PDB file of C-alpha atoms in Angstrom:
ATOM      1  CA  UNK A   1     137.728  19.394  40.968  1.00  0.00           C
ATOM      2  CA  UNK A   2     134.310  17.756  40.170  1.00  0.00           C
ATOM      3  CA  UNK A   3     134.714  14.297  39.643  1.00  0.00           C
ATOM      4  CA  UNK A   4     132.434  12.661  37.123  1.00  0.00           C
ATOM      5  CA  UNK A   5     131.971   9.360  38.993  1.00  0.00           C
ATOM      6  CA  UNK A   6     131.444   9.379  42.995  1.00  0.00           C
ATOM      7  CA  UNK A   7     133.617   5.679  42.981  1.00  0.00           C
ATOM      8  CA  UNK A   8     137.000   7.311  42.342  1.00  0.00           C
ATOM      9  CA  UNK A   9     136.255  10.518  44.628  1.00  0.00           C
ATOM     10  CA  UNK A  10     138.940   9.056  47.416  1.00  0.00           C
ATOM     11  CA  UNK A  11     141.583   8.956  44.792  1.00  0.00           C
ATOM     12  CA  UNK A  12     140.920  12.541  43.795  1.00  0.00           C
ATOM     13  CA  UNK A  13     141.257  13.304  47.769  1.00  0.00           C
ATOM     14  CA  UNK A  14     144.935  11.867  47.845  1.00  0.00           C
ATOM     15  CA  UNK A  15     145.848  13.569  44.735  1.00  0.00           C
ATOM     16  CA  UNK A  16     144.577  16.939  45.965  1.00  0.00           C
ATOM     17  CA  UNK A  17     145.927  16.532  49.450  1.00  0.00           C
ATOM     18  CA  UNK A  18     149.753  15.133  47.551  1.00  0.00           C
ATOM     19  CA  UNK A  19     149.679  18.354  45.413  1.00  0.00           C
ATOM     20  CA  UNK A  20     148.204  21.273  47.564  1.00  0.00           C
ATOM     21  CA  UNK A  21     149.899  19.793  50.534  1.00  0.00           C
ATOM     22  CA  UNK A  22     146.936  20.176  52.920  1.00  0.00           C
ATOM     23  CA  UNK A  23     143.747  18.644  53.960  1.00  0.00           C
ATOM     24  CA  UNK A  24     140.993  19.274  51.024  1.00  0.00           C
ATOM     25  CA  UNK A  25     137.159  19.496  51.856  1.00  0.00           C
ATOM     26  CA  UNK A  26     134.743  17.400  49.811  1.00  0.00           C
ATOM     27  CA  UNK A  27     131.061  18.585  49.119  1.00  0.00           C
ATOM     28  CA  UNK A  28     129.883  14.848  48.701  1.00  0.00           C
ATOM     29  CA  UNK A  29     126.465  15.854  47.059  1.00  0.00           C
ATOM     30  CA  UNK A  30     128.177  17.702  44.212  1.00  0.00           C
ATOM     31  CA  UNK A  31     131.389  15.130  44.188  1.00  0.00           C
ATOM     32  CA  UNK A  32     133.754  18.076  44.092  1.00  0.00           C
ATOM     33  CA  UNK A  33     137.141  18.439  46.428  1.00  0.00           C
ATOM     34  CA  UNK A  34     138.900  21.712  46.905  1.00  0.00           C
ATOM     35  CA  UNK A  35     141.751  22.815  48.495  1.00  0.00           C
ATOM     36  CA  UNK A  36     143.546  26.016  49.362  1.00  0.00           C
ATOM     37  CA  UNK A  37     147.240  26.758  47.488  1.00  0.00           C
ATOM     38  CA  UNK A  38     149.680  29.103  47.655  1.00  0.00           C
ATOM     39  CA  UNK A  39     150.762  28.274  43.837  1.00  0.00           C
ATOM     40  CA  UNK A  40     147.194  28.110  41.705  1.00  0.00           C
ATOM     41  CA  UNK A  41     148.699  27.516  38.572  1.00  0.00           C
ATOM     42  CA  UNK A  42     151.050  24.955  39.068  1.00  0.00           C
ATOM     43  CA  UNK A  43     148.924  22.894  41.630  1.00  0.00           C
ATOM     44  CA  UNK A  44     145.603  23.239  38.910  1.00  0.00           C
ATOM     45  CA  UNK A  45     148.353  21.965  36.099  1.00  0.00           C
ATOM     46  CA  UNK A  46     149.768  19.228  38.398  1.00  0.00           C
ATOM     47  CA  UNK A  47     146.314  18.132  39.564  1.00  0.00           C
ATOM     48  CA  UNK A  48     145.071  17.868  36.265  1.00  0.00           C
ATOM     49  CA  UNK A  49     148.247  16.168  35.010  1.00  0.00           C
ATOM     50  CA  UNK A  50     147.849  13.407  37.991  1.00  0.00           C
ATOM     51  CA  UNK A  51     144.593  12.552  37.586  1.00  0.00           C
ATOM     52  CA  UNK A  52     144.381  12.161  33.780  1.00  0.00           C
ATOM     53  CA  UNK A  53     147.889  10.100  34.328  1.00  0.00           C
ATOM     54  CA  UNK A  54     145.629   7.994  36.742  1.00  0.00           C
ATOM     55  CA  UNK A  55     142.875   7.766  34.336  1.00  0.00           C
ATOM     56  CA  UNK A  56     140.742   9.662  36.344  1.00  0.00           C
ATOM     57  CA  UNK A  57     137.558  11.525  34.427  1.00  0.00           C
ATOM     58  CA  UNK A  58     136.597  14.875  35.388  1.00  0.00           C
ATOM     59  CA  UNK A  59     133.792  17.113  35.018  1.00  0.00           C
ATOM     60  CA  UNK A  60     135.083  20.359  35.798  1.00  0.00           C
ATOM     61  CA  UNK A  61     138.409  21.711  37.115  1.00  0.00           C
ATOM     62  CA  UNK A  62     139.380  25.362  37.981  1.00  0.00           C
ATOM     63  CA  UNK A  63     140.546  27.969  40.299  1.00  0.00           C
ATOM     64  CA  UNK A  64     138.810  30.166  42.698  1.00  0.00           C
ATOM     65  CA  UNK A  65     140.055  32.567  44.857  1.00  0.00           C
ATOM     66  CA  UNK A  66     138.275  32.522  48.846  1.00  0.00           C
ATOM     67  CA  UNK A  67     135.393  34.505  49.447  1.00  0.00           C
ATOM     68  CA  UNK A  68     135.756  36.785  52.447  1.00  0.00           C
ATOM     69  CA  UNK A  69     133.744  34.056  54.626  1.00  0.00           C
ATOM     70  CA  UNK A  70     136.652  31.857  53.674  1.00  0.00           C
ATOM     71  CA  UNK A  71     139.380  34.366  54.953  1.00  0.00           C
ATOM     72  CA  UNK A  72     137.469  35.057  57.877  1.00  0.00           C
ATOM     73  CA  UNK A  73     137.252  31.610  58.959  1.00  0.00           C
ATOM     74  CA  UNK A  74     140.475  30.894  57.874  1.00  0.00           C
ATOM     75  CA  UNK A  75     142.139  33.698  60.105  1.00  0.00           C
ATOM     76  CA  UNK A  76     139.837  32.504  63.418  1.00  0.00           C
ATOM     77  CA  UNK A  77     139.341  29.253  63.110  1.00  0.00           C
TER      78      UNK A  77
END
């Protein structure tokens, strides 16, 4: 998620974290959160759901599936 305005970046936290049910990482600089799910398509629809619910504007939402990097580091910590 890329949130259009950096003040309501710690709600989009709580709502990622609620719906993916795990800790998302936020690149501050670009104000976008991700998180990793087992269920893309339901947690992109609920996320987007929630946050327009909340009145939350968005520049960009979307699904992308982890790099090799991200599996690595995943698997070894």
């Amino acid at each position: 998620v890329v949130v259009a305005d950096r003040g309501e970046i710690g709600q989009v936290v709580r709502t990622v974290a609620r719906v993916c049910k795990g800790r998302p990482e936020v690149e501050e600089a670009a104000l976008r959160v991700h998180a990793p799910v087992a269920d893309r398509v339901p947690a992109l629809t609920e996320v987007a759901r929630t946050l327009q619910d909340e009145g939350i504007a968005v520049e960009d939402i979307g699904l992308r599936r982890p790099s090799l990097d991200d599996v690595f580091l995943r698997l070894t910590g």
